[in-house]
Coordinates of C-alpha atoms and ligand atoms in Angstrom, one line a residue:
M1 CA 50.6 10.3 -0.1
P2 CA 52.5 11.8 2.8
T3 CA 52.3 9.0 5.8
R4 CA 50.8 11.4 8.0
L5 CA 47.9 12.1 5.9
R6 CA 47.3 8.4 5.5
P7 CA 45.1 7.9 8.7
I8 CA 43.1 11.0 7.5
V9 CA 42.4 9.9 4.1
T10 CA 41.4 6.3 5.3
V11 CA 38.9 7.8 7.9
L12 CA 37.7 9.8 5.1
L13 CA 37.4 6.9 2.8
L14 CA 35.6 4.8 5.3
L15 CA 33.0 7.6 6.0
L16 CA 32.6 7.9 2.2
A17 CA 32.0 4.0 2.0
A18 CA 29.6 4.1 4.9
A19 CA 27.5 6.9 3.4
F20 CA 27.1 5.0 0.4
S21 CA 26.6 1.6 1.5
F22 CA 23.6 -0.2 2.3
D23 CA 25.4 -2.5 4.8
T24 CA 25.4 0.2 7.3
V25 CA 21.9 0.2 7.5
P26 CA 20.9 -2.2 10.6
V27 CA 18.8 -5.0 9.6
D28 CA 17.1 -6.7 12.6
R29 CA 17.8 -10.4 11.5
E30 CA 16.2 -11.9 14.6
M31 CA 13.0 -10.0 14.1
V32 CA 12.8 -10.8 10.5
A33 CA 13.4 -14.6 11.4
R34 CA 10.2 -14.4 13.8
I35 CA 8.1 -12.4 11.5
R36 CA 9.0 -14.7 8.6
E37 CA 7.9 -18.0 10.7
E38 CA 4.8 -16.2 12.2
G39 CA 3.6 -14.9 8.6
L40 CA 4.7 -18.1 6.6
Q41 CA 3.8 -20.8 9.1
H42 CA 1.0 -19.4 10.9
S43 CA -0.6 -17.1 8.4
R44 CA -4.2 -15.8 8.8
V45 CA -4.2 -13.4 5.6
M46 CA -6.4 -15.7 3.4
D47 CA -8.9 -15.9 6.6
F48 CA -9.1 -12.1 6.6
E49 CA -9.5 -12.2 2.8
S50 CA -12.1 -14.7 2.9
Y51 CA -14.2 -13.2 5.5
M52 CA -14.1 -9.7 3.9
T53 CA -14.8 -10.9 0.3
D54 CA -17.2 -14.0 1.1
V55 CA -19.2 -12.3 4.1
L56 CA -19.0 -8.6 4.1
G57 CA -18.6 -8.3 0.1
A58 CA -18.6 -5.0 -1.8
R59 CA -18.1 -1.8 0.3
L60 CA -19.0 1.2 -1.4
T61 CA -18.2 4.3 0.7
M62 CA -21.2 5.4 2.4
S63 CA -23.4 2.4 1.9
R64 CA -25.0 0.2 4.7
D65 CA -22.5 -2.5 3.2
M66 CA -19.7 -0.4 4.2
Q67 CA -21.1 0.6 7.5
R68 CA -21.5 -3.1 8.3
G69 CA -18.0 -3.6 7.1
Q70 CA -16.4 -1.1 9.2
A71 CA -18.2 -2.3 12.4
W72 CA -16.5 -5.7 11.6
L73 CA -13.3 -3.9 10.8
R74 CA -13.2 -2.2 14.1
A75 CA -13.9 -5.6 16.1
E76 CA -11.3 -7.4 14.2
L77 CA -8.7 -4.7 15.1
T78 CA -9.5 -5.1 18.7
R79 CA -9.4 -8.9 18.5
I80 CA -5.8 -8.4 17.0
G81 CA -4.9 -6.6 20.2
L82 CA -4.5 -3.2 18.9
A83 CA -4.9 -0.2 21.1
N84 CA -6.7 3.0 20.1
V85 CA -9.0 1.2 17.8
A86 CA -11.3 4.1 16.3
A87 CA -13.4 5.3 13.5
E88 CA -12.4 8.9 12.6
P89 CA -15.1 10.6 10.6
Y90 CA -14.0 13.3 8.2
M91 CA -16.5 14.4 5.9
D92 CA -20.2 14.5 5.0
Y93 CA -20.4 12.0 2.2
G94 CA -23.9 12.2 1.1
V95 CA -26.7 9.6 1.6
T96 CA -26.1 5.7 1.8
W97 CA -26.7 3.9 -1.6
D98 CA -27.1 0.1 -1.7
N99 CA -28.0 -2.0 -4.5
E100 CA -30.4 -4.8 -3.5
Y101 CA -31.4 -6.7 -6.8
V102 CA -30.6 -6.4 -10.3
A103 CA -31.8 -8.4 -13.3
L104 CA -31.7 -7.7 -17.0
H105 CA -32.8 -10.2 -19.7
L106 CA -33.0 -10.2 -23.5
L107 CA -36.6 -11.1 -24.2
E108 CA -36.5 -10.5 -28.0
P109 CA -35.4 -11.7 -30.8
D110 CA -34.0 -14.7 -28.4
Y111 CA -34.2 -15.2 -24.5
T112 CA -30.9 -14.6 -22.9
P113 CA -30.1 -13.4 -19.0
M114 CA -27.6 -10.6 -19.3
V115 CA -24.8 -9.9 -17.0
A116 CA -25.2 -6.3 -15.8
Y117 CA -24.9 -4.0 -12.4
P118 CA -26.3 -0.7 -11.9
I119 CA -24.1 2.3 -11.8
A120 CA -23.5 3.6 -8.3
Y121 CA -25.6 6.6 -6.9
T122 CA -28.6 5.9 -9.7
P123 CA -32.2 4.8 -8.5
G124 CA -34.1 1.5 -9.3
T125 CA -36.4 1.0 -12.0
D126 CA -39.7 1.1 -9.8
G127 CA -40.5 -2.4 -10.6
R128 CA -40.1 -4.8 -13.5
K129 CA -40.1 -3.2 -17.0
V130 CA -40.3 -4.6 -20.0
A131 CA -38.8 -2.0 -22.6
P132 CA -37.9 -1.9 -26.4
A133 CA -34.2 -1.1 -26.9
V134 CA -32.8 1.8 -29.1
I135 CA -29.5 2.9 -29.8
V136 CA -29.2 6.8 -29.0
D137 CA -26.1 8.7 -30.2
L138 CA -26.4 11.9 -28.2
Q139 CA -23.4 14.2 -28.4
A140 CA -24.1 17.8 -28.8
R141 CA -27.0 20.0 -28.1
E142 CA -28.3 19.8 -31.8
D143 CA -28.9 16.1 -31.3
L144 CA -31.5 16.7 -28.4
D145 CA -34.4 17.9 -30.8
R146 CA -33.9 14.3 -32.7
Y147 CA -34.3 12.5 -29.8
R148 CA -37.3 14.6 -27.8
G149 CA -40.5 12.9 -27.3
T150 CA -39.0 9.6 -28.8
L151 CA -37.5 7.7 -25.7
R152 CA -40.5 7.2 -23.2
G153 CA -40.3 3.6 -21.6
K154 CA -37.4 2.5 -23.9
A155 CA -34.2 0.9 -23.1
V156 CA -31.6 3.5 -24.4
L157 CA -28.4 2.0 -25.3
V158 CA -26.2 5.1 -25.1
T159 CA -22.5 4.0 -25.6
P160 CA -21.1 2.9 -28.9
P161 CA -20.5 -0.9 -29.6
V162 CA -17.4 -1.9 -27.6
A163 CA -13.9 -2.9 -28.8
I164 CA -13.0 -6.3 -27.1
D165 CA -9.6 -6.3 -25.7
F166 CA -8.1 -9.6 -26.9
A167 CA -4.6 -9.2 -25.1
P168 CA -5.8 -11.0 -21.9
L169 CA -7.1 -13.7 -23.9
F170 CA -4.1 -14.4 -26.2
N171 CA -1.4 -13.6 -23.4
G172 CA -2.6 -14.4 -20.3
T173 CA -1.4 -12.5 -17.6
P174 CA 2.2 -12.9 -17.0
R175 CA 4.0 -11.8 -13.8
R176 CA 6.7 -9.6 -14.1
T177 CA 9.4 -10.6 -16.3
E178 CA 13.1 -10.2 -15.3
A179 CA 13.4 -7.5 -18.1
E180 CA 10.4 -5.9 -16.8
L181 CA 11.8 -5.7 -13.2
R182 CA 15.1 -4.5 -14.5
A183 CA 13.6 -1.9 -16.6
L184 CA 11.7 -0.5 -13.5
E185 CA 14.9 -0.7 -11.3
A186 CA 16.6 1.7 -13.9
T187 CA 16.5 5.2 -13.2
V188 CA 14.0 6.8 -15.5
I189 CA 13.9 10.7 -15.8
A190 CA 10.7 12.0 -16.9
P191 CA 11.0 13.5 -20.5
I192 CA 10.1 17.0 -20.9
R193 CA 7.0 17.1 -22.7
P194 CA 6.5 20.0 -25.1
T195 CA 3.4 22.3 -24.2
P196 CA 0.4 21.0 -26.4
P197 CA -1.3 23.5 -28.8
R198 CA -4.4 25.0 -27.3
T199 CA -7.5 23.1 -28.7
V200 CA -10.5 24.8 -29.5
Q201 CA -13.2 23.8 -27.0
R202 CA -16.5 22.8 -28.3
T203 CA -19.2 24.3 -26.0
D204 CA -22.3 22.6 -27.6
L205 CA -21.1 19.2 -26.4
L206 CA -23.2 17.7 -23.6
T207 CA -21.7 16.8 -20.5
A208 CA -22.3 13.1 -19.3
A209 CA -24.7 14.5 -16.6
E210 CA -26.6 16.8 -19.0
K211 CA -27.3 13.7 -21.0
L212 CA -28.5 11.8 -18.0
A213 CA -31.0 14.8 -17.1
F214 CA -32.1 14.6 -20.7
Y215 CA -33.0 10.9 -20.6
K216 CA -34.8 11.3 -17.1
A217 CA -36.9 14.3 -18.6
E218 CA -37.6 11.9 -21.8
G219 CA -38.9 9.2 -19.3
V220 CA -36.5 6.3 -20.4
A221 CA -37.3 3.0 -18.7
V222 CA -33.4 2.4 -18.3
V223 CA -30.1 3.7 -19.5
L224 CA -27.9 0.8 -20.8
Q225 CA -24.2 1.3 -21.2
C226 CA -20.8 -0.7 -21.8
E227 CA -17.5 1.2 -21.3
G228 CA -15.1 -1.7 -20.9
G229 CA -13.8 -4.3 -23.5
W230 CA -13.1 -7.2 -21.2
I231 CA -14.9 -10.4 -22.1
G232 CA -17.4 -11.4 -19.1
A233 CA -16.6 -8.2 -17.2
V234 CA -19.1 -5.3 -16.3
R235 CA -17.0 -2.1 -15.6
G236 CA -19.2 0.2 -13.5
F237 CA -18.4 3.1 -11.5
G238 CA -20.5 6.1 -10.3
R239 CA -22.9 8.3 -11.8
P240 CA -21.3 11.3 -13.6
G241 CA -22.1 14.3 -11.4
A242 CA -22.7 12.5 -8.1
R243 CA -19.5 14.0 -6.6
E244 CA -20.5 17.4 -7.7
D245 CA -23.9 17.1 -5.9
G246 CA -22.1 15.6 -2.9
W247 CA -24.0 12.1 -3.4
S248 CA -27.2 13.4 -2.4
R249 CA -30.6 11.9 -2.3
A250 CA -32.1 14.5 -4.9
G251 CA -29.0 13.9 -7.1
M252 CA -29.8 10.2 -7.1
L253 CA -33.4 10.4 -7.8
A254 CA -32.9 13.1 -10.4
S255 CA -31.2 10.4 -12.6
P256 CA -32.9 7.6 -14.6
P257 CA -31.7 4.3 -13.7
V258 CA -28.3 3.3 -15.4
V259 CA -26.9 0.0 -15.8
A260 CA -23.6 -1.3 -17.2
V261 CA -23.8 -4.3 -19.5
T262 CA -20.7 -7.0 -20.3
P263 CA -19.4 -6.1 -23.7
E264 CA -20.6 -9.4 -25.1
H265 CA -24.1 -8.8 -24.2
Y266 CA -24.2 -5.1 -25.1
N267 CA -22.5 -5.7 -28.4
R268 CA -25.1 -8.3 -29.5
M269 CA -28.1 -6.1 -28.9
V270 CA -26.4 -3.3 -30.9
R271 CA -25.8 -5.7 -33.7
I272 CA -29.3 -7.1 -33.5
L273 CA -30.8 -3.5 -33.7
G274 CA -28.1 -2.7 -36.7
R275 CA -30.2 -5.3 -38.6
G276 CA -33.3 -3.5 -38.2
I277 CA -34.7 -6.2 -35.8
P278 CA -36.6 -5.1 -32.7
V279 CA -34.9 -5.7 -29.4
T280 CA -36.8 -6.3 -26.2
V281 CA -35.3 -6.3 -22.9
E282 CA -36.8 -6.9 -19.3
V283 CA -35.2 -5.1 -16.4
E284 CA -35.5 -4.5 -12.7
V285 CA -33.3 -2.7 -10.4
R286 CA -33.8 -2.3 -6.6
T287 CA -31.7 0.3 -4.8
R288 CA -32.1 1.4 -1.2
I289 CA -31.2 5.1 -0.8
G290 CA -30.5 6.6 2.4
D291 CA -32.6 9.7 3.6
R292 CA -30.1 11.9 5.7
V293 CA -26.5 13.0 5.0
E294 CA -23.9 10.9 6.9
R295 CA -20.1 11.0 7.6
A296 CA -17.6 8.9 6.1
A297 CA -14.8 7.6 8.4
N298 CA -11.5 6.1 7.9
I299 CA -10.6 3.0 10.6
V300 CA -7.4 3.3 12.6
G301 CA -5.8 1.0 15.2
E302 CA -2.3 1.2 16.8
I303 CA 0.6 -0.8 18.4
P304 CA 2.1 2.0 20.8
G305 CA 5.8 2.8 20.6
T306 CA 8.0 2.7 23.4
D307 CA 10.8 5.4 23.9
L308 CA 9.7 7.4 20.6
A309 CA 6.0 6.6 21.2
D310 CA 4.9 10.3 19.6
E311 CA 6.6 9.5 16.5
V312 CA 4.6 7.3 14.2
V313 CA 5.1 4.7 11.1
M314 CA 1.8 4.1 9.3
L315 CA 0.8 1.3 7.0
G316 CA -2.6 0.7 5.2
G317 CA -4.9 0.7 2.2
H318 CA -8.3 1.7 1.3
F319 CA -11.1 -0.4 2.8
D320 CA -13.7 1.0 0.6
T321 CA -14.5 -0.6 -2.9
W322 CA -16.9 -0.4 -5.9
H323 CA -20.1 -2.2 -5.6
A324 CA -20.2 -5.0 -8.5
S325 CA -18.0 -7.7 -6.7
P326 CA -16.3 -8.3 -3.3
N327 CA -13.4 -6.6 -4.8
A328 CA -10.9 -9.3 -3.6
S329 CA -8.0 -7.5 -5.3
D330 CA -8.8 -3.7 -4.9
N331 CA -8.3 -3.5 -2.3
T332 CA -9.3 -6.4 -0.1
S333 CA -6.0 -8.0 -0.5
G334 CA -4.3 -4.6 0.5
V335 CA -6.4 -4.6 3.8
A336 CA -5.8 -8.3 4.5
V337 CA -2.1 -7.8 4.2
A338 CA -2.2 -4.7 6.7
L339 CA -4.5 -6.6 9.0
E340 CA -2.1 -9.6 8.9
A341 CA 1.2 -7.5 9.2
M342 CA -0.3 -5.9 12.4
R343 CA -1.3 -9.5 13.6
I344 CA 2.1 -10.8 13.2
L345 CA 3.6 -8.0 14.8
K346 CA 1.2 -8.5 17.8
A347 CA 2.0 -12.3 17.7
V348 CA 5.7 -11.9 17.8
G349 CA 5.5 -9.5 20.8
A350 CA 6.9 -6.8 18.9
R351 CA 7.6 -3.7 21.0
P352 CA 8.4 -1.0 18.7
R353 CA 10.3 2.5 19.5
R354 CA 7.7 4.3 17.2
T355 CA 3.9 4.0 17.6
I356 CA 2.9 1.7 14.5
R357 CA -0.5 2.8 13.2
V358 CA -2.5 1.1 10.7
A359 CA -5.2 3.2 8.7
L360 CA -8.0 1.6 6.6
W361 CA -9.3 4.4 4.4
S362 CA -12.6 5.1 2.8
G363 CA -13.5 7.5 0.0
E364 CA -10.4 6.3 -2.0
E365 CA -12.5 5.2 -5.1
Q366 CA -14.0 8.5 -5.5
G367 CA -11.0 10.4 -5.2
L368 CA -8.5 9.7 -2.1
F369 CA -10.9 11.7 0.2
G370 CA -10.4 9.6 3.2
S371 CA -6.4 9.6 3.3
R372 CA -6.3 13.1 2.2
A373 CA -8.6 14.5 5.0
Y374 CA -6.5 12.4 7.3
V375 CA -3.3 13.8 6.4
R376 CA -4.7 17.2 6.6
E377 CA -6.2 16.7 10.0
H378 CA -3.1 14.8 11.5
F379 CA 0.0 16.5 9.6
G380 CA -1.3 19.4 7.7
D381 CA 0.3 20.7 4.6
P382 CA 3.3 23.3 4.8
R383 CA 2.4 24.8 1.6
D384 CA -1.2 25.3 2.4
T385 CA -1.3 28.6 4.6
T386 CA -5.0 27.9 5.6
V387 CA -3.8 24.8 7.4
G388 CA 0.2 24.9 7.6
A389 CA 2.3 22.1 9.0
K390 CA 0.6 20.6 12.2
P391 CA 3.0 19.4 14.9
G392 CA 2.2 15.9 13.9
Y393 CA 3.9 16.9 10.5
E394 CA 7.3 16.4 11.9
K395 CA 6.2 13.2 14.0
L396 CA 5.2 10.9 11.0
S397 CA 8.2 8.8 9.9
A398 CA 6.7 7.1 6.7
Y399 CA 3.4 5.6 5.3
F400 CA 3.5 2.2 3.6
N401 CA 0.5 1.3 1.2
Q402 CA -0.6 -1.8 -0.8
D403 CA -3.4 -1.2 -3.5
Y404 CA -1.8 -2.4 -6.9
G405 CA -3.9 -5.7 -7.0
A406 CA -3.2 -8.9 -5.2
G407 CA 0.3 -9.7 -6.5
Q408 CA 3.3 -10.3 -4.7
F409 CA 5.6 -7.4 -3.8
R410 CA 8.8 -7.3 -6.3
G411 CA 9.9 -4.0 -4.9
I412 CA 9.3 -0.4 -3.7
Y413 CA 8.7 2.8 -5.6
L414 CA 11.0 5.6 -3.9
Q415 CA 8.5 8.1 -5.3
G416 CA 11.5 10.4 -6.0
N417 CA 12.9 10.2 -2.5
E418 CA 16.5 9.5 -3.1
A419 CA 17.2 9.9 0.6
A420 CA 15.3 6.8 1.4
R421 CA 16.9 4.6 -1.2
A422 CA 19.5 3.2 1.4
L423 CA 17.0 2.3 4.0
L424 CA 14.2 1.0 1.6
T425 CA 17.2 -1.3 -0.3
A426 CA 18.6 -2.6 3.1
W427 CA 15.2 -3.5 4.4
M428 CA 14.5 -5.6 1.3
E429 CA 17.5 -7.7 1.5
P430 CA 16.2 -10.5 3.6
F431 CA 13.5 -10.9 1.1
R432 CA 15.5 -11.8 -2.1
D433 CA 14.3 -15.1 -1.8
F434 CA 10.7 -14.0 -2.3
G435 CA 11.8 -12.3 -5.3
M436 CA 11.9 -8.7 -4.0
T437 CA 14.9 -6.8 -5.9
V438 CA 13.9 -4.0 -7.0
V439 CA 13.9 -0.3 -5.6
S440 CA 12.6 2.1 -8.4
N441 CA 13.1 5.8 -8.6
Q442 CA 9.6 6.1 -10.2
S443 CA 6.8 8.1 -8.7
V444 CA 3.6 6.1 -8.9
G445 CA 0.1 7.6 -8.2
S446 CA -3.6 6.8 -8.1
T447 CA -3.8 5.5 -4.4
D448 CA -3.6 6.7 -0.8
H449 CA 0.2 7.0 -0.4
V450 CA -0.3 10.1 -2.8
A451 CA -2.0 11.9 0.0
F452 CA 1.4 11.8 2.1
D453 CA 3.6 12.4 -0.8
E454 CA 1.8 15.5 -1.9
V455 CA 2.3 17.1 1.3
G456 CA 6.1 16.2 1.3
L457 CA 5.6 13.2 3.7
P458 CA 7.5 10.0 2.9
G459 CA 4.7 8.0 1.6
F460 CA 5.5 4.6 -0.5
Q461 CA 3.6 1.8 -2.7
F462 CA 5.2 -1.5 -3.1
L463 CA 5.7 -2.6 -6.7
Q464 CA 3.7 -5.8 -7.5
D465 CA 3.4 -8.6 -9.6
R466 CA 0.4 -9.0 -12.0
I467 CA -1.8 -12.1 -11.3
P468 CA -4.5 -13.2 -13.3
G469 CA -8.1 -11.9 -12.7
T470 CA -9.7 -8.9 -14.1
G471 CA -8.3 -6.3 -11.8
G472 CA -10.4 -3.9 -9.9
H473 CA -13.7 -2.2 -10.5
T474 CA -15.4 -5.0 -12.3
N475 CA -18.1 -7.8 -11.4
L476 CA -15.1 -10.4 -11.4
D477 CA -12.9 -9.5 -8.8
F478 CA -13.2 -12.5 -6.7
Y479 CA -11.5 -14.4 -3.8
D480 CA -11.0 -17.3 -6.1
T481 CA -8.4 -15.4 -8.2
I482 CA -6.3 -14.3 -5.2
Q483 CA -2.9 -16.5 -4.6
A484 CA -2.5 -17.1 -1.1
E485 CA 1.3 -17.3 -1.3
D486 CA 1.5 -13.6 -2.8
L487 CA -0.4 -12.2 0.2
M488 CA 1.5 -14.2 2.8
K489 CA 4.8 -12.9 1.5
N490 CA 3.6 -9.5 1.1
A491 CA 2.3 -9.3 4.9
V492 CA 5.7 -10.3 6.0
V493 CA 7.5 -8.0 3.9
M494 CA 5.1 -5.1 5.3
A495 CA 5.5 -6.2 8.7
S496 CA 9.2 -6.1 8.5
Y497 CA 9.3 -2.8 6.8
V498 CA 7.3 -1.1 9.4
W499 CA 9.1 -2.9 12.0
H500 CA 12.6 -1.4 10.8
A501 CA 10.9 2.1 10.1
A502 CA 9.7 2.1 13.8
S503 CA 13.0 0.9 15.3
A504 CA 15.4 3.0 13.4
D505 CA 17.5 5.7 15.1
A506 CA 16.1 8.2 13.0
R507 CA 13.0 9.2 11.3
M508 CA 12.7 8.3 7.5
P509 CA 14.4 11.0 5.6
R510 CA 12.3 13.1 3.3
K511 CA 12.7 14.6 -0.1
T512 CA 14.2 18.0 0.2
R513 CA 11.8 19.7 -2.5
R514 CA 8.5 18.4 -3.7
Ligands
ZN601 ZN1 -7.7 0.4 -5.2

């Protein structure tokens, strides 16, 4: 190489090294130390978790329980010291629905109390009913005549017997193995799927909503069902058709009472009936259904920024839950982590450059309604000409979410945003001792970061350990399955990521195409 070119090449090489090195991303060691000390020595995360699960309990969007919960949440954000705490109503979300009482007993041939919960947005039983149980196999229109006039006053078992999922019983719930983490770290390119051949749609099949309408018209005492194979667990969601009818009072009252039962109790009834031996159950469900349409809301609060105060870094998770348990993991744990991250930042006296805003969503379980409405209202969508990109679109740096259970963060998903890799990797480095090591190129879904990602804004979900428990959406998602240490670490990591994003020289880079 000619001597005169040497300095130029050296500079070029250095620039190249800088571009590909994570060492050039500043990590605020002093702030990390303060965040770690506050979050690991003086944590309140399990206090938040306990209050929400023990005192508030389940928080179905548009229930009195949820309204009570959100009132507490607003007060708590204020107590933490956040500014601009507010409820932001975003859409008409039907009438309130609350379960106040449920009891299901096997009376004959052998007395047993059974574990069961009503399906959300279904009515009560109008008192205690004693009913003979019958198996109903209703698939297509031609089946209707077979059952017409035979179901009045009956407890109808409408799902087939359930196959028990033995995997958790045999295997327990391993945290992530090293091999699994390395596999998640390896770049995965989504396979190109061949277009599936067109299948002929049967038009004679009844929808779930049509089946319910039939049971109602036939005057059944109660519909019993089981849709999950986990021993001891009731998996219960919302009534089919509830979203379509806008969670209306009329829609709720037009349904028969529907009760989900654990697999072991449900299968037992099916087996007895299969022997030709009569089964009698006693059932009572009381629900409270509101009489006016109300608006669902998200709850927000801020630590105002300084020199870049009009730019925003967000964090959060969904505050709403399904109704059959306190939902300690899904997603009370994510809310506890977000609250604790904000508390830590306030406690260490953080004065971020950008505004840090926490958002606790509602309507997630029914379909990300809260976060999507928020993104549309505040940031818009450049690809949707009816709303376009709003001024806020350029002001959001990034959104960080927790909603994959209560396990410890082991990494973060890039969501396909390669431009964010260097930053997210560098900010992870101070938490190697937590076992946080993976930056995965994968895109993951099913929760509120999607609302940001799908309009081209950086929205991230952390990669989490599995921990024992039933996961979400069951009656068994309790405080007692939560690992305190995991949530403490998550809050520290969350606070640190948010701090670094809020302090960085530039906004979080975005995907060039979506
Ligand atoms: Zn969730």
